[in-house]
C-alpha cells in the first residue's frame, strides 16, 4: 500500500542529506495523493481507526498531518479517505482515555472520530493548538470543548452559512473578473423543463444530494467507492464546477490565496511577451464551435486566465493545449475557480506536461505503453513498433481527450480525471484500444490505425447530455455516413473501470518514477545529439573530442547548479529551454574550464585573459555561455590558423571586452532602455535574422588598436611564451616586432607632417616610450639591443596617440618564423580533455 511505510514523526531535514531527500519524497507523495498545495509537508503519521457514521463501522488507516491539513486514508480495502483542512475544525473534544479516541467538530454539522491513536493526548493537543492559530477571527481560538459546546458550534454554522463561506474563502469576489461559469450564462437550465434528459439530470442531482447528506459536503467529505460510482455515471451540469474544485484540491488554493487572482489580472494586464503573443493567436482556436467562445465574454475570460497564469509561472508561461483545457474549465467554473483549476492541473496533477519538452506527458506515455504490453499483449504482438501508441495518444494526455471527443462526452472524462488523476486517462486509453482491438489487428500500417481510432471517437456520444445541439460539438470527421456503431461515453468509462480499475494509483506513481529516468535519459541523448550536430558544423574539433567536451561542460554546469550558493546558472536553468540553451556557464565556471582546457591557460594573467574571453564569447551579454559559444572560442585556440589565433588575441584587447569598469559577473551592462521588462518582438526577430545572415568577419573589419591596448597586447604575448622551450627566441622576436611597428608608426607620422593629426586623434595623456614597454615586460634576460631601436618624439612637441591596424601587426609577426611556429604548434585536444576530466574528478572528491 501507498502508506504502508509511513510511520512516526517527521522533522525538517537538510535537503541534501539522505534523510532530507527521503522526507521530501514522502511529502511529495503525500501532496500528490491528497491533492494538497505544494507548501504542505508531511509532519506526522498516526495509525488509527476512523468511525464511518454512514456505514456504522471503524475503518483502519493512517492519519497524516501537515501544516494546515489532517488527512486519513484507509488500509482495509474500503477505499475511504478524508481531507480535513484545519481551518475548518471548530473544536476538539476532550480525549476519550478508554478508547484512546479524539473527536473533532468540523463545520457543516459534522464530527470526525479517530480511535486507538497511540499518542492520542499529544495528537489532540497538537490539533487544538493548530486550530488556535488558524481559527476564523470571528470565533477566536478553538480550544478543548465538551460535546454540547461542539454541537452548538455546528448548529451556529448551520444557521449562519455566510460565516461558513467566509472561512473557506468563497466570499468577496472581485468585480474585475467574471463571476459566473460560461455554461450558466450561455445555457441556463430551465427548472420547468420536463425533457427526459433534464429529468435524468435532476435524478443525478438528487443522487448527489443524498450522497452529501450521508457523506458530507465540502472539503472534509468522506470519499468512498460510492463517490467514484457517482463520478463514473456522470456529474450533473450544475455540480460539475464545485466537484472539480473539490476533488482537484483547487478549493484549498482559493481559500488560502484570497484576492490573489484579481491582483494577478491587474498586474498582467497590458503586458507584452512571447507568451501573450501566443495566447492571442490561439484564443479563437479554443472550442470555436461553442457559443461562449464566439463572444467577447468567453474570449476575454480565457485571455485573462491564460495571461494571469503565464504571469504567475513564467517557466511554463503558455503552451498549446492549455487554451483547450482552460476553455472547458471556464464553461463549468467561475473565472477565478478556472484559474485555480488550471494551477492544480499544471503544477500538481500533470507535472512537467506544459513545457517545450513535455517530459510529464512522455513519462505517462511510457507508462501507457507498459500497461499496453501487460493488458493488451495481443495488440503489441501485432504492432511491433510501440512508437505508434506514443504518437497517437499524445493529444489524449495533453488535452484529457478533449481534443478528440465531442465536448459533451469529454467533460465526463474530465470528471473522472479530477477524481482519480492520470489513472483515469490511462484506463480510458486502454478501454479505447480494447474496444477497437479487432479493427486495429487488421490494419496494415499506422495511417490505417489512426483512421480507425478517429472514426471511433467521432461516434462517441453522451445520450444523457442536457446540452442543446447548438452547444454540442459536431464530430470532427463526420461525413454523414454511419460507418461505426454509436458508443455512449458513460458505458465506455464504466467498461474502463470494470476492466482496468484494478490499476492502483500507487502502481502508476511507481511506473512514473521508473520510466521518468528512461525518458529523461532519452531526451538528454537527443539533446546531446542535436547540440553536437549543430556545433560540429561550426568547429573543427573531432566528433569524439566534441562528445567528451560536451560531458565536461555539462558536468561543470550541474556542479554550478547544485554546489554553488545563489548560482546565476541555477537561477536561469530551465529544462524547457531550446536544447542549445539548457546548459550554460557563468564566469566562475568558465574560468575553471578555461584553466583546464585552453592552451593559453598557463599565462601569468590567466584570470584577466579568461574574463576577456568570456566577454567576447558572450554575444548576447546575458552573463552566461552556452556550449556552442564555448566551443567556438576553444576551437580557435585548438585548430585555428596563425591568423585566426592572432585575430582572437587582437579582439580580446579591444573595448568593451578589455574594459575594467564592468560588473563582477563579466557582463557588459548597457544603459537602461524604455520598456524594460517587455520583450521587443521586432528587435528579437531582427537579431534572429542577423544570425542567419551573419558572414565571416574580415580582418579589414577590425578597428585599429590604440596605444594602451597595444601595450597590453604586447604584455599578453610575452606572458603566453612563459615556459616554452623557445622562450628566449620568442621574447627577442616579439621585441623586434614591437620596435619595427613603432618605427613604422613614427615614420608615418613624420610623413603626414608636423601639423597633421594622426588617424587615432589626440591622446589624453603622454605616449609611453617603446623602450619603457620593453624594459617593463622583457625581463633581465633580454639585451638592450633588442629594445633600443625606437626613439621617442622630440621634446617640446605635442605628443599624439599612435595606433595600429591588424594587418600591420599580422604582417610584422609573419616575418618571425619562431612566432609562427609557436601559434601553429598542434594542440593534443584528446590529451587535454582527458586531463580535464581527471581534474574534475579530483576536485569533487
Coordinates of N, CA and C in Angstrom, one line a residue, residues 395-467:
X395 N -2.1 13.6 -27.8 CA -3.2 14.5 -27.6 C -4.2 14.0 -26.5
X396 N -4.3 12.7 -26.3 CA -5.2 12.2 -25.2 C -4.7 12.7 -23.9
X397 N -3.4 12.6 -23.7 CA -2.9 13.0 -22.4 C -2.8 14.5 -22.2
X398 N -2.4 15.3 -23.2 CA -2.2 16.7 -23.1 C -3.6 17.4 -22.9
X399 N -4.6 16.9 -23.6 CA -5.9 17.6 -23.5 C -7.0 16.8 -22.8
X400 N -6.6 15.7 -22.1 CA -7.6 14.9 -21.4 C -8.7 14.4 -22.3
X401 N -8.4 14.1 -23.5 CA -9.3 13.6 -24.6 C -10.3 14.7 -25.1
X402 N -10.1 15.9 -24.6 CA -11.0 17.0 -25.1 C -10.8 17.2 -26.6
X403 N -9.6 17.1 -27.1 CA -9.4 17.4 -28.5 C -9.9 16.3 -29.4
X404 N -10.2 15.1 -28.9 CA -10.6 14.1 -29.8 C -12.1 13.6 -29.6
X405 N -12.6 14.1 -28.5 CA -14.0 13.7 -28.2 C -14.9 14.9 -28.3
X406 N -16.2 14.7 -28.6 CA -17.1 15.9 -28.6 C -17.2 16.4 -27.2
X407 N -17.4 17.7 -27.0 CA -17.3 18.3 -25.7 C -18.2 17.7 -24.7
X408 N -19.5 17.4 -25.1 CA -20.4 16.8 -24.2 C -20.0 15.4 -23.6
X409 N -19.1 14.8 -24.4 CA -18.6 13.5 -23.9 C -17.2 13.7 -23.1
X410 N -16.5 14.6 -23.6 CA -15.1 14.9 -23.0 C -15.3 15.3 -21.5
X411 N -16.3 16.1 -21.2 CA -16.4 16.6 -19.8 C -16.6 15.4 -18.8
X412 N -17.2 14.3 -19.3 CA -17.3 13.1 -18.4 C -15.9 12.5 -18.1
X413 N -15.0 12.6 -19.1 CA -13.7 12.2 -18.9 C -12.9 13.1 -17.9
X414 N -13.2 14.4 -18.0 CA -12.6 15.3 -17.1 C -13.1 15.1 -15.7
X415 N -14.4 14.7 -15.5 CA -14.9 14.4 -14.2 C -14.0 13.3 -13.5
X416 N -13.8 12.2 -14.3 CA -13.0 11.1 -13.7 C -11.6 11.5 -13.5
X417 N -11.0 12.3 -14.3 CA -9.6 12.8 -14.2 C -9.5 13.5 -12.8
X418 N -10.4 14.5 -12.5 CA -10.2 15.2 -11.3 C -10.4 14.4 -10.1
X419 N -11.1 13.2 -10.2 CA -11.2 12.4 -9.0 C -10.1 11.4 -8.9
X420 N -9.7 10.7 -10.0 CA -8.7 9.7 -10.0 C -7.4 10.0 -10.6
X421 N -7.2 11.2 -11.1 CA -6.0 11.7 -11.7 C -5.6 11.0 -13.0
X422 N -4.4 10.8 -13.3 CA -3.9 10.3 -14.6 C -4.4 8.8 -14.7
X423 N -4.6 8.2 -13.6 CA -5.1 6.8 -13.7 C -6.4 6.7 -14.5
X424 N -7.3 7.7 -14.5 CA -8.5 7.6 -15.3 C -8.2 7.7 -16.7
X425 N -7.2 8.5 -17.1 CA -6.9 8.7 -18.5 C -6.2 7.4 -19.1
X426 N -5.4 6.8 -18.3 CA -4.7 5.5 -18.7 C -5.8 4.4 -18.9
X427 N -6.7 4.3 -17.9 CA -7.8 3.3 -18.0 C -8.6 3.5 -19.3
X428 N -9.0 4.8 -19.5 CA -9.8 5.0 -20.7 C -9.0 4.7 -22.0
X429 N -7.7 5.1 -22.0 CA -6.9 4.8 -23.2 C -6.9 3.3 -23.5
X430 N -6.7 2.5 -22.5 CA -6.7 1.0 -22.6 C -8.1 0.5 -23.1
X431 N -9.2 1.1 -22.6 CA -10.5 0.7 -23.0 C -10.8 1.1 -24.5
X432 N -10.3 2.2 -24.9 CA -10.4 2.6 -26.3 C -9.7 1.6 -27.2
X433 N -8.5 1.3 -26.9 CA -7.7 0.3 -27.7 C -8.4 -1.1 -27.7
X434 N -8.9 -1.5 -26.5 CA -9.5 -2.8 -26.4 C -10.8 -2.8 -27.2
X435 N -11.6 -1.7 -27.2 CA -12.8 -1.7 -27.9 C -12.6 -1.8 -29.4
X436 N -11.5 -1.3 -29.9 CA -11.1 -1.3 -31.3 C -10.1 -2.4 -31.7
X437 N -9.9 -3.4 -30.8 CA -8.9 -4.4 -31.0 C -9.0 -5.1 -32.3
X438 N -10.2 -5.6 -32.7 CA -10.3 -6.4 -33.9 C -10.0 -5.5 -35.1
X439 N -10.4 -4.3 -35.2 CA -10.1 -3.4 -36.3 C -8.6 -3.1 -36.4
X440 N -8.0 -2.8 -35.2 CA -6.6 -2.5 -35.2 C -5.7 -3.7 -35.6
X441 N -6.2 -4.9 -35.3 CA -5.4 -6.1 -35.7 C -5.4 -6.3 -37.2
X442 N -6.4 -5.7 -37.9 CA -6.4 -5.9 -39.4 C -5.7 -4.8 -40.1
X443 N -5.3 -3.8 -39.4 CA -4.6 -2.6 -40.0 C -3.2 -3.0 -40.6
X444 N -2.9 -2.5 -41.7 CA -1.6 -2.8 -42.3 C -0.6 -1.8 -42.1
X445 N -1.0 -0.6 -41.7 CA 0.0 0.5 -41.3 C -0.6 1.4 -40.3
X446 N 0.3 2.4 -39.9 CA -0.1 3.3 -38.8 C -1.3 4.2 -39.3
X447 N -1.2 4.7 -40.5 CA -2.2 5.6 -41.0 C -3.6 5.0 -40.9
X448 N -3.7 3.7 -41.3 CA -5.0 3.0 -41.2 C -5.5 2.9 -39.8
X449 N -4.6 2.6 -38.9 CA -4.9 2.5 -37.4 C -5.4 3.9 -36.9
X450 N -4.8 4.9 -37.3 CA -5.2 6.3 -36.9 C -6.6 6.6 -37.4
X451 N -6.9 6.2 -38.6 CA -8.2 6.4 -39.2 C -9.3 5.6 -38.4
X452 N -9.0 4.4 -38.0 CA -9.9 3.6 -37.2 C -10.2 4.3 -35.9
X453 N -9.2 4.8 -35.2 CA -9.4 5.5 -33.9 C -10.2 6.8 -34.1
X454 N -9.9 7.5 -35.1 CA -10.6 8.8 -35.4 C -12.1 8.6 -35.6
X455 N -12.4 7.5 -36.4 CA -13.8 7.2 -36.6 C -14.5 6.8 -35.4
X456 N -13.8 6.1 -34.5 CA -14.4 5.7 -33.2 C -14.7 6.9 -32.4
X457 N -13.8 7.8 -32.3 CA -14.0 9.0 -31.4 C -15.2 9.8 -32.0
X458 N -15.3 9.9 -33.3 CA -16.4 10.6 -33.9 C -17.8 10.1 -33.5
X459 N -17.8 8.8 -33.1 CA -19.1 8.1 -32.8 C -19.3 7.9 -31.4
X460 N -18.5 8.6 -30.5 CA -18.7 8.5 -29.1 C -19.7 9.6 -28.7
X461 N -20.8 9.3 -28.1 CA -21.9 10.2 -27.8 C -22.1 10.3 -26.3
X462 N -22.9 11.2 -25.9 CA -23.4 11.3 -24.5 C -24.9 11.4 -24.5
X463 N -25.6 10.3 -24.4 CA -27.1 10.2 -24.6 C -27.8 11.0 -23.5
X464 N -27.1 11.2 -22.3 CA -27.7 11.8 -21.2 C -27.4 13.3 -21.1
X465 N -26.6 13.8 -22.1 CA -26.3 15.2 -22.0 C -27.5 16.1 -22.2
X466 N -27.7 17.1 -21.3 CA -28.8 18.0 -21.5 C -28.5 19.2 -22.3
X467 N -27.3 19.3 -22.9 CA -26.9 20.4 -23.7 C -27.7 20.4 -25.0

